[in-house]
Every structure is written in structure tokens, then in C-alpha cells.
Backbone as numpy.savetxt, mean C-alpha at the origin, in Angstrom:
# Nx Ny Nz CAx CAy CAz Cx Cy Cz
18.39 -19.68 -5.80 17.55 -18.51 -5.68 18.38 -17.26 -5.71
18.03 -16.28 -6.56 18.74 -14.99 -6.60 18.93 -14.37 -5.19
20.14 -13.76 -4.96 20.42 -13.16 -3.60 19.46 -12.09 -3.31
18.98 -11.34 -4.34 18.08 -10.22 -4.05 16.73 -10.66 -3.54
16.31 -11.82 -4.08 15.05 -12.39 -3.67 15.29 -12.95 -2.21
16.38 -13.56 -1.85 16.59 -14.09 -0.61 16.63 -12.92 0.44
17.30 -11.86 0.07 17.31 -10.67 1.04 15.88 -10.09 1.26
15.09 -10.16 0.14 13.85 -9.55 0.18 12.85 -10.42 1.15
13.01 -11.74 0.99 12.29 -12.65 1.87 12.66 -12.48 3.38
14.05 -12.41 3.60 14.42 -12.24 5.02 13.94 -10.92 5.60
14.00 -9.86 4.79 13.51 -8.55 5.30 12.07 -8.67 5.66
11.21 -9.27 4.82 9.78 -9.32 5.20 9.46 -10.28 6.30
10.21 -11.35 6.42 10.11 -12.26 7.61 10.47 -11.54 8.96
11.49 -10.80 8.87 11.80 -9.95 10.07 10.69 -8.91 10.38
10.13 -8.34 9.24 9.14 -7.32 9.49 7.88 -7.90 10.13
7.48 -9.06 9.56 6.21 -9.78 10.04 6.56 -10.20 11.51
7.68 -10.73 11.82 7.99 -11.12 13.25 7.87 -9.97 14.17
8.39 -8.77 13.61 8.34 -7.52 14.52 6.84 -7.15 14.72
6.01 -7.24 13.67 4.52 -6.96 13.81 3.83 -7.93 14.80
4.30 -9.21 14.81 3.76 -10.14 15.79 4.10 -9.72 17.25
5.27 -9.12 17.40 5.67 -8.60 18.70 4.87 -7.45 19.05
4.49 -6.60 18.12 3.64 -5.50 18.37 2.22 -5.92 18.70
1.66 -6.93 18.10 0.35 -7.33 18.29 0.17 -8.10 19.66
1.15 -8.95 19.94 1.01 -9.80 21.19 1.57 -9.10 22.42
2.56 -8.30 22.30 3.24 -7.78 23.50 2.93 -6.25 23.57
3.25 -5.48 22.55 3.12 -4.04 22.77 1.67 -3.60 22.89
0.74 -4.29 22.31 -0.68 -3.93 22.41 -1.16 -4.14 23.91
-0.56 -4.87 24.71 -0.91 -5.08 26.11 -0.36 -3.90 27.05
0.45 -3.16 26.50 1.08 -1.98 27.26 0.20 -0.82 27.17
-0.02 -0.17 28.31 -0.82 1.08 28.28 -0.41 2.06 27.22
-1.33 2.68 26.58 -0.99 3.66 25.61 -0.18 4.84 26.10
0.56 5.55 25.23 1.34 6.68 25.74 2.83 6.42 25.50
3.55 7.10 26.40 5.01 7.04 26.24 5.61 5.63 26.52
5.01 4.90 27.43 5.60 3.56 27.68 5.44 2.65 26.42
4.26 2.73 25.80 4.14 1.91 24.54 5.00 2.41 23.55
5.22 3.75 23.45 6.05 4.35 22.42 7.48 3.86 22.64
7.96 3.74 23.94 9.34 3.30 24.22 9.46 1.84 23.68
8.48 1.00 23.91 8.60 -0.40 23.45 8.61 -0.42 21.91
8.08 0.49 21.24 8.01 0.59 19.76 9.31 1.17 19.15
10.19 1.78 19.94 11.36 2.42 19.35 12.24 1.46 18.56
12.51 0.24 19.04 13.22 -0.78 18.25 12.68 -1.04 16.92
11.33 -1.08 16.89 10.65 -1.47 15.60 10.76 -0.19 14.63
10.66 0.90 15.11 10.90 2.14 14.25 12.29 2.00 13.63
13.34 1.74 14.46 14.63 1.62 13.83 14.81 0.46 12.86
14.15 -0.61 13.19 14.27 -1.71 12.35 13.52 -1.53 11.02
12.41 -0.98 11.05 11.65 -0.66 9.83 12.25 0.38 8.92
13.15 1.32 9.65 13.83 2.26 8.81 15.07 1.68 8.14
15.72 0.69 8.85 16.98 0.15 8.29 16.78 -1.05 7.38
15.75 -1.81 7.59 15.58 -3.02 6.82 15.59 -2.79 5.26
14.97 -1.80 4.79 15.02 -1.53 3.27 16.42 -1.25 2.70
17.31 -0.89 3.61 18.67 -0.68 3.20 19.41 -1.99 2.86
18.92 -3.10 3.21 19.46 -4.41 2.80 19.05 -4.80 1.38
18.22 -4.07 0.71 17.76 -4.40 -0.60 18.42 -3.42 -1.60
19.13 -3.99 -2.61 19.73 -3.22 -3.56 18.91 -2.92 -4.80
17.82 -3.64 -4.97 16.96 -3.39 -6.14 16.10 -2.13 -5.90
15.93 -1.35 -7.00 15.22 -0.06 -6.85 13.73 -0.38 -6.61
13.19 -1.40 -7.32 11.78 -1.63 -7.17 11.46 -2.35 -5.82
12.25 -3.33 -5.46 12.02 -4.03 -4.16 12.38 -3.13 -2.97
13.47 -2.48 -3.09 13.91 -1.62 -2.02 12.94 -0.37 -1.85
12.58 0.26 -2.94 11.74 1.38 -2.89 10.39 1.08 -2.25
9.76 -0.03 -2.76 8.45 -0.40 -2.31 8.55 -0.79 -0.77
9.58 -1.48 -0.44 9.75 -1.97 1.03 9.93 -0.74 1.83
10.70 0.16 1.46 10.94 1.45 2.21 9.61 2.26 2.37
8.80 2.28 1.34 7.50 2.89 1.51 6.63 2.16 2.39
6.49 0.82 2.31 5.67 0.10 3.17 6.06 0.13 4.70
7.40 -0.07 4.85 7.82 -0.20 6.25 8.21 1.08 6.80
9.13 1.78 6.10 9.68 3.01 6.57 8.73 4.15 6.74
7.70 4.13 5.80 6.76 5.27 5.83 5.42 4.78 6.49
4.76 3.91 5.81 3.44 3.49 6.34 3.51 2.82 7.69
4.43 1.84 7.72 4.57 1.09 8.99 4.91 1.93 10.21
5.87 2.73 10.05 6.34 3.66 11.13 5.25 4.51 11.59
4.58 5.22 10.62 3.62 6.16 11.01 2.30 5.53 11.63
1.99 4.40 11.12 0.73 3.71 11.71 1.08 3.19 13.09
2.34 2.68 13.22 2.75 2.33 14.63 2.93 3.48 15.53
3.25 4.62 15.07 3.41 5.79 15.87 1.99 6.23 16.38
0.99 6.16 15.50 -0.35 6.37 16.01 -0.85 5.34 16.90
-0.38 4.19 16.64 -0.81 2.91 17.55 -0.34 3.15 18.95
0.81 3.82 19.14 1.43 4.08 20.43 0.54 4.90 21.30
-0.22 5.75 20.66 -1.23 6.63 21.41 -2.65 6.22 21.23
-2.82 4.85 20.80 -4.22 4.41 20.54 -4.96 5.17 19.51
-4.32 5.56 18.46 -4.97 6.29 17.47 -4.71 5.49 16.15
-5.39 5.98 15.02 -5.04 5.39 13.68 -5.76 4.11 13.37
-5.54 3.51 12.30 -6.29 2.36 11.84 -5.93 0.99 12.67
-4.92 0.98 13.42 -4.56 -0.14 14.21 -5.28 -0.10 15.60
-5.93 0.93 15.91 -6.64 1.04 17.22 -8.14 1.25 16.87
-9.02 0.64 17.72 -8.74 -0.35 18.73 -8.09 -1.59 18.16
-7.46 -2.48 18.98 -6.71 -3.64 18.46 -7.60 -4.46 17.49
-7.12 -4.86 16.37 -7.89 -5.63 15.51 -8.00 -7.12 15.98
-9.09 -7.78 15.50 -9.38 -9.05 16.16 -8.40 -10.14 15.72
-7.74 -10.10 14.62 -6.92 -11.14 14.11 -5.47 -10.70 13.85
-4.50 -11.49 13.94 -3.12 -11.03 13.70 -2.89 -10.65 12.28
-3.47 -11.48 11.36 -3.18 -11.21 9.88 -3.86 -9.85 9.52
-4.93 -9.53 10.12 -5.58 -8.27 9.89 -4.59 -7.15 10.35
-4.03 -7.24 11.58 -3.09 -6.35 11.99 -1.94 -6.21 11.16
-1.30 -7.25 10.72 -0.12 -7.17 9.90 -0.43 -6.50 8.51
-1.62 -6.96 7.91 -1.93 -6.39 6.64 -2.14 -4.83 6.67
-2.88 -4.37 7.72 -3.26 -2.93 7.79 -2.00 -2.12 8.17
-1.11 -2.80 9.03 0.08 -2.02 9.54 1.08 -1.65 8.43
1.25 -2.49 7.51 2.36 -2.27 6.57 1.88 -2.17 5.08
0.67 -2.30 4.80 0.20 -2.25 3.43 -0.62 -0.99 3.21
-0.57 -0.40 2.05 -1.23 0.80 1.64 -2.80 0.61 1.55
-3.47 0.28 2.45 -4.91 0.00 2.48 -5.59 0.84 3.56
-6.75 1.24 3.25 -7.59 1.98 4.16 -9.03 1.42 4.07
-9.44 0.86 5.17 -10.79 0.25 5.19 -11.84 1.21 5.05
-12.85 0.89 4.27 -14.04 1.81 4.09 -14.87 1.88 5.29
-15.27 3.06 5.75 -16.05 3.25 6.84 -17.58 3.13 6.45
-18.40 2.56 7.40 -19.78 2.55 6.97 -20.36 3.91 6.96
-21.14 4.27 5.92 -21.60 5.60 5.89 -22.77 5.81 6.86
-22.98 7.01 7.39 -24.14 7.29 8.22 -25.45 6.88 7.59
-26.41 6.48 8.50 -27.69 6.07 7.92 -28.34 7.03 7.04
-28.15 8.34 7.39 -28.90 9.41 6.58 -28.39 9.48 5.14
-27.08 9.00 4.89 -26.59 9.17 3.61 -27.14 8.09 2.63
-27.68 7.09 3.23 -28.23 5.97 2.38 -29.62 6.35 1.85
-30.25 7.36 2.37 -31.57 7.80 1.95 -31.43 8.67 0.79
-31.92 8.35 -0.42 -31.71 9.05 -1.56 -33.10 9.16 -2.22
-33.55 10.32 -2.50 -34.86 10.43 -3.12 -34.95 9.91 -4.57
-33.74 9.97 -5.22 -33.69 9.43 -6.58 -32.97 8.15 -6.60
-33.62 7.10 -6.68 -32.96 5.80 -6.60 -32.09 5.54 -7.82
-32.16 6.25 -8.99 -31.33 5.99 -10.07 -29.88 6.36 -9.74
-29.65 7.19 -8.74 -28.32 7.58 -8.41 -27.55 6.55 -7.60
-28.24 5.56 -7.09 -27.67 4.61 -6.25 -26.86 3.58 -7.10
-25.73 3.13 -6.52 -24.87 2.12 -7.21 -25.49 0.75 -7.12
-25.83 0.10 -8.25 -26.23 -1.32 -8.13 -25.08 -2.24 -8.14
-25.27 -3.52 -7.66 -24.25 -4.49 -7.77 -23.66 -4.68 -9.13
-24.54 -4.66 -10.11 -24.09 -4.80 -11.52 -23.07 -3.68 -11.94
-23.39 -2.41 -11.61 -22.57 -1.33 -12.01 -21.24 -1.46 -11.19
-21.32 -1.90 -9.90 -20.18 -1.97 -9.05 -19.23 -3.06 -9.64
-19.72 -4.23 -10.08 -18.89 -5.25 -10.68 -18.29 -4.80 -11.98
-19.10 -4.00 -12.78 -18.54 -3.52 -14.05 -17.40 -2.51 -13.82
-17.51 -1.77 -12.67 -16.37 -0.87 -12.38 -15.13 -1.59 -11.94
-15.35 -2.68 -11.22 -14.13 -3.53 -10.85 -13.47 -4.16 -12.04
-14.31 -4.58 -12.99 -13.74 -5.23 -14.25 -12.95 -4.18 -15.02
-13.60 -2.91 -15.12 -12.91 -1.89 -15.93 -11.59 -1.50 -15.28
-11.55 -1.42 -13.93 -10.24 -1.06 -13.31 -9.25 -2.20 -13.46
-9.64 -3.39 -13.47 -8.81 -4.52 -13.65 -8.17 -4.46 -15.06
-8.99 -4.12 -16.07 -8.45 -4.04 -17.35 -7.48 -2.87 -17.51
-7.89 -1.70 -16.88 -6.90 -0.59 -16.93 -5.62 -0.91 -16.19
-5.67 -1.68 -15.21 -4.38 -2.09 -14.51 -3.51 -3.03 -15.46
-4.18 -3.89 -16.16 -3.39 -4.79 -17.11 -2.78 -3.85 -18.26
-3.50 -2.91 -18.73 -3.00 -2.02 -19.74 -1.84 -1.13 -19.22
-1.97 -0.64 -17.97 -0.87 0.11 -17.35 0.29 -0.70 -17.17
0.14 -2.00 -16.85 1.33 -2.86 -16.67 1.96 -3.13 -18.00
1.19 -3.19 -19.14 1.89 -3.31 -20.44 2.68 -2.10 -20.73
2.03 -0.92 -20.50 2.73 0.36 -20.70 4.07 0.47 -19.98
4.03 -0.01 -18.69 5.26 0.01 -17.92 6.34 -0.94 -18.45
5.96 -2.10 -18.97 6.86 -3.01 -19.56 7.50 -2.27 -20.94
6.67 -1.63 -21.63 7.18 -0.86 -22.85 8.15 0.22 -22.42
7.91 0.94 -21.30 8.76 2.00 -20.87 10.12 1.44 -20.42
10.05 0.33 -19.76 11.34 -0.36 -19.30 12.15 -0.82 -20.51
11.39 -1.38 -21.47 12.09 -1.82 -22.76 12.70 -0.59 -23.45
12.04 0.52 -23.47 12.51 1.70 -24.09 13.79 2.19 -23.59
14.08 1.90 -22.36 15.40 2.27 -21.75 16.60 1.74 -22.51
16.31 0.64 -23.26 17.55 0.07 -23.95 17.94 1.00 -25.10
17.01 1.90 -25.52 17.40 2.85 -26.63 17.58 4.30 -26.05
17.93 4.36 -24.86 18.02 5.60 -24.26 19.07 6.62 -24.89
20.07 6.02 -25.54 21.09 6.82 -26.18 20.57 7.47 -27.39
19.44 7.02 -27.97 18.91 7.54 -29.15 17.74 8.48 -28.91
17.37 8.71 -27.53 16.16 9.51 -27.20 16.63 10.79 -26.76
15.78 11.82 -26.94 16.02 13.12 -26.50 15.78 13.20 -24.93
16.55 14.11 -24.31 16.59 14.23 -22.85 15.16 14.46 -22.33
14.36 15.23 -22.92 12.98 15.48 -22.41 12.13 14.25 -22.56
12.37 13.43 -23.62 11.55 12.19 -23.76 11.99 11.26 -22.64
13.25 11.18 -22.26 13.71 10.28 -21.22 13.14 10.79 -19.87
13.04 12.11 -19.57 12.43 12.70 -18.42 10.93 12.30 -18.36
10.34 12.35 -19.53 8.90 11.94 -19.52 8.68 10.51 -19.21
9.54 9.66 -19.75 9.55 8.24 -19.45 9.67 7.96 -18.01
10.64 8.74 -17.36 10.83 8.59 -15.86 9.52 8.90 -15.10
8.89 9.98 -15.56 7.57 10.35 -14.82 6.59 9.34 -14.95
6.44 8.85 -16.18 5.43 7.73 -16.37 5.77 6.51 -15.75
7.05 6.22 -15.73 7.58 4.96 -14.92 7.24 5.08 -13.49
7.46 6.26 -12.89 7.23 6.34 -11.40 5.68 6.21 -11.22
4.85 6.83 -11.90 3.40 6.87 -11.62 2.91 5.42 -11.91
3.24 4.73 -12.97 2.80 3.44 -13.25 3.33 2.45 -12.22
4.55 2.56 -11.91 5.10 1.58 -10.86 4.39 1.75 -9.51
4.17 2.93 -9.09 3.49 3.13 -7.76 2.07 2.66 -7.88
1.31 2.90 -8.95 -0.02 2.41 -9.08 -0.07 0.90 -9.14
0.75 0.27 -9.84 0.72 -1.18 -9.87 1.12 -1.83 -8.63
2.17 -1.43 -7.91 2.66 -1.95 -6.66 1.56 -1.83 -5.60
0.91 -0.61 -5.49 -0.06 -0.40 -4.52 -1.37 -1.33 -4.81
-1.69 -1.50 -6.10 -2.80 -2.38 -6.41 -2.50 -3.75 -6.18
-1.24 -4.20 -6.48 -0.97 -5.58 -6.17 -0.86 -5.94 -4.70
-0.45 -4.88 -3.87 -0.37 -5.08 -2.48 -1.69 -5.16 -1.79
-2.71 -4.41 -2.39 -4.00 -4.37 -1.76 -4.95 -5.56 -2.29
-4.73 -6.08 -3.44 -5.66 -7.03 -4.07 -5.67 -8.42 -3.18
-4.54 -9.00 -2.83 -4.58 -10.19 -2.01 -5.37 -10.07 -0.72
-5.12 -8.90 -0.10 -5.82 -8.66 1.26 -7.28 -8.56 0.98
-7.67 -7.85 0.00 -9.17 -7.74 -0.25 -9.74 -9.02 -0.64
-9.00 -9.83 -1.33 -9.54 -11.11 -1.86 -9.63 -12.09 -0.69
-8.61 -12.20 0.17 -8.54 -13.15 1.23 -9.56 -12.77 2.44
-9.47 -11.53 2.83 -10.25 -11.15 4.15 -11.49 -10.44 3.76
-11.76 -10.14 2.42 -13.04 -9.53 2.10 -13.21 -8.12 2.49
-12.09 -7.40 2.70 -12.11 -5.98 3.20 -12.71 -5.17 2.04
-13.54 -4.19 2.35 -13.85 -3.13 1.52 -12.86 -1.98 1.66
-12.08 -1.81 0.58 -10.95 -0.80 0.65 -11.20 0.40 -0.22
-10.85 1.57 0.46 -11.02 2.68 -0.31 -10.08 2.85 -1.50
-10.36 3.56 -2.53 -9.51 3.62 -3.73 -8.23 4.34 -3.35
-7.16 3.79 -3.82 -5.82 4.47 -3.61 -5.65 5.53 -4.60
-6.08 5.35 -5.82 -6.06 6.42 -6.84 -7.40 6.48 -7.52
-7.69 7.68 -7.97 -8.98 7.82 -8.72 -8.58 8.52 -10.01
-7.62 7.82 -10.80 -7.20 8.27 -12.13 -6.82 9.72 -12.10
-5.76 10.14 -11.37 -5.45 11.57 -11.25 -5.12 12.26 -12.52
-4.71 11.56 -13.58 -4.37 12.19 -14.84 -5.52 12.67 -15.58
-6.79 12.34 -15.08 -8.00 12.89 -15.69 -8.49 14.16 -15.11
-7.83 14.59 -14.05 -8.21 15.87 -13.33 -7.94 17.06 -14.19
-8.88 17.99 -14.29 -8.63 19.15 -15.10 -7.99 20.24 -14.42
-7.71 20.03 -13.09 -7.06 21.14 -12.27 -5.59 20.96 -12.13
-4.95 19.95 -12.91 -3.57 19.77 -12.79 -2.83 20.96 -13.43
């Protein structure tokens, strides 16, 4: 097995073990400075673990999941705030929400469900159609990303502005695909209703 993949697996095994420590031990400590003190080693670990990965895609995504999302969610958890509080019923739920870019949908207030015009309500059929459309768009974006990566082989023949445009598209598509791939298994396994991570920002007229 490639050394990069081995390091990637070791990093995530360490991260999951650390989150088990948070779930079983730190969660029993009263909120506040004492719980924060017990979380300090995890903050350091989550900050340093991505440094063991030399790959830009693996290291960058791991740094985002652990160094950014994980640390800030655990910081809120230290004071009994954020998506990890109150303690989640299952360990896998805690691990998924702690280090993955997902936000559970909140149940709307009862008053918002009352709509005088029923035609504006989303039907299951339209909801399923939207999910299929988003899946197709994700596949198309993955193809575009593969084309951009292949275009780097001809970098010497491309204008500087074209290369910079490719970098911008590469960044957006990579982030979009990584976040979608991270959220899809959690949604499929646990049946979570997850808020949209992106709502096609390139279609906004205010850019």
C-alpha cells in the first residue's frame, strides 16, 4: 500500500480514537474551564495530525476537517455549546458531527408548516427530483475536475490567466466534491437530514 494512504489511515485512526476519548471521558467532566483543559491535548493533536500528510488533497481536506471543524466544534463542546451539545446518543453520531462538514436540519416551527397556498409546499416527488439533479451535477463537476487536472499537463502552453482560472475552478470543484463525499455516507447510514453545504453560489447575481 502506498505510504501516503498508510499515513492517511493512521491519522484518521488517531483522530477517531481521540474523539472516543472526548465522548466517553471528556463529556463526563463539568462544562467550562475544566473540560477545556482536558481538551487541550486534542486541540494540539488535531492541529498537528494533518502535517503528517504530504498530499495536497488528503492533507488539505484533513486539515479542514480536523484543524478547523473539529477544533472549533470541540471548543464549543467545552462550554456545552454547538452541535455536539447536548451529548449525542451514539458514538458514531458524535464522531461524524465532530469532524465532518455537516449540519443537521432543525425542525421548523409549527407555524411555518401552515401555508395557505399548498402549491408552494415541496412534495416528496419534487424532493427526490432535486436530489437526483444534484447527484447528476456532482458527477458533471467531478468530470470537470478531472479535465482540469489533466489540463495541467499542458501548463507550459497555457496563458498565465488561463492557469489562474483553472486554479480557481480546481479549488471550488475540489471543495464541493470533498464536502459532498464526506456528507453522503453519513446521510445514507444514519438517515440524517443535512442542510445544504452549497447552493450553487456561481448562480448568484450579486457576485
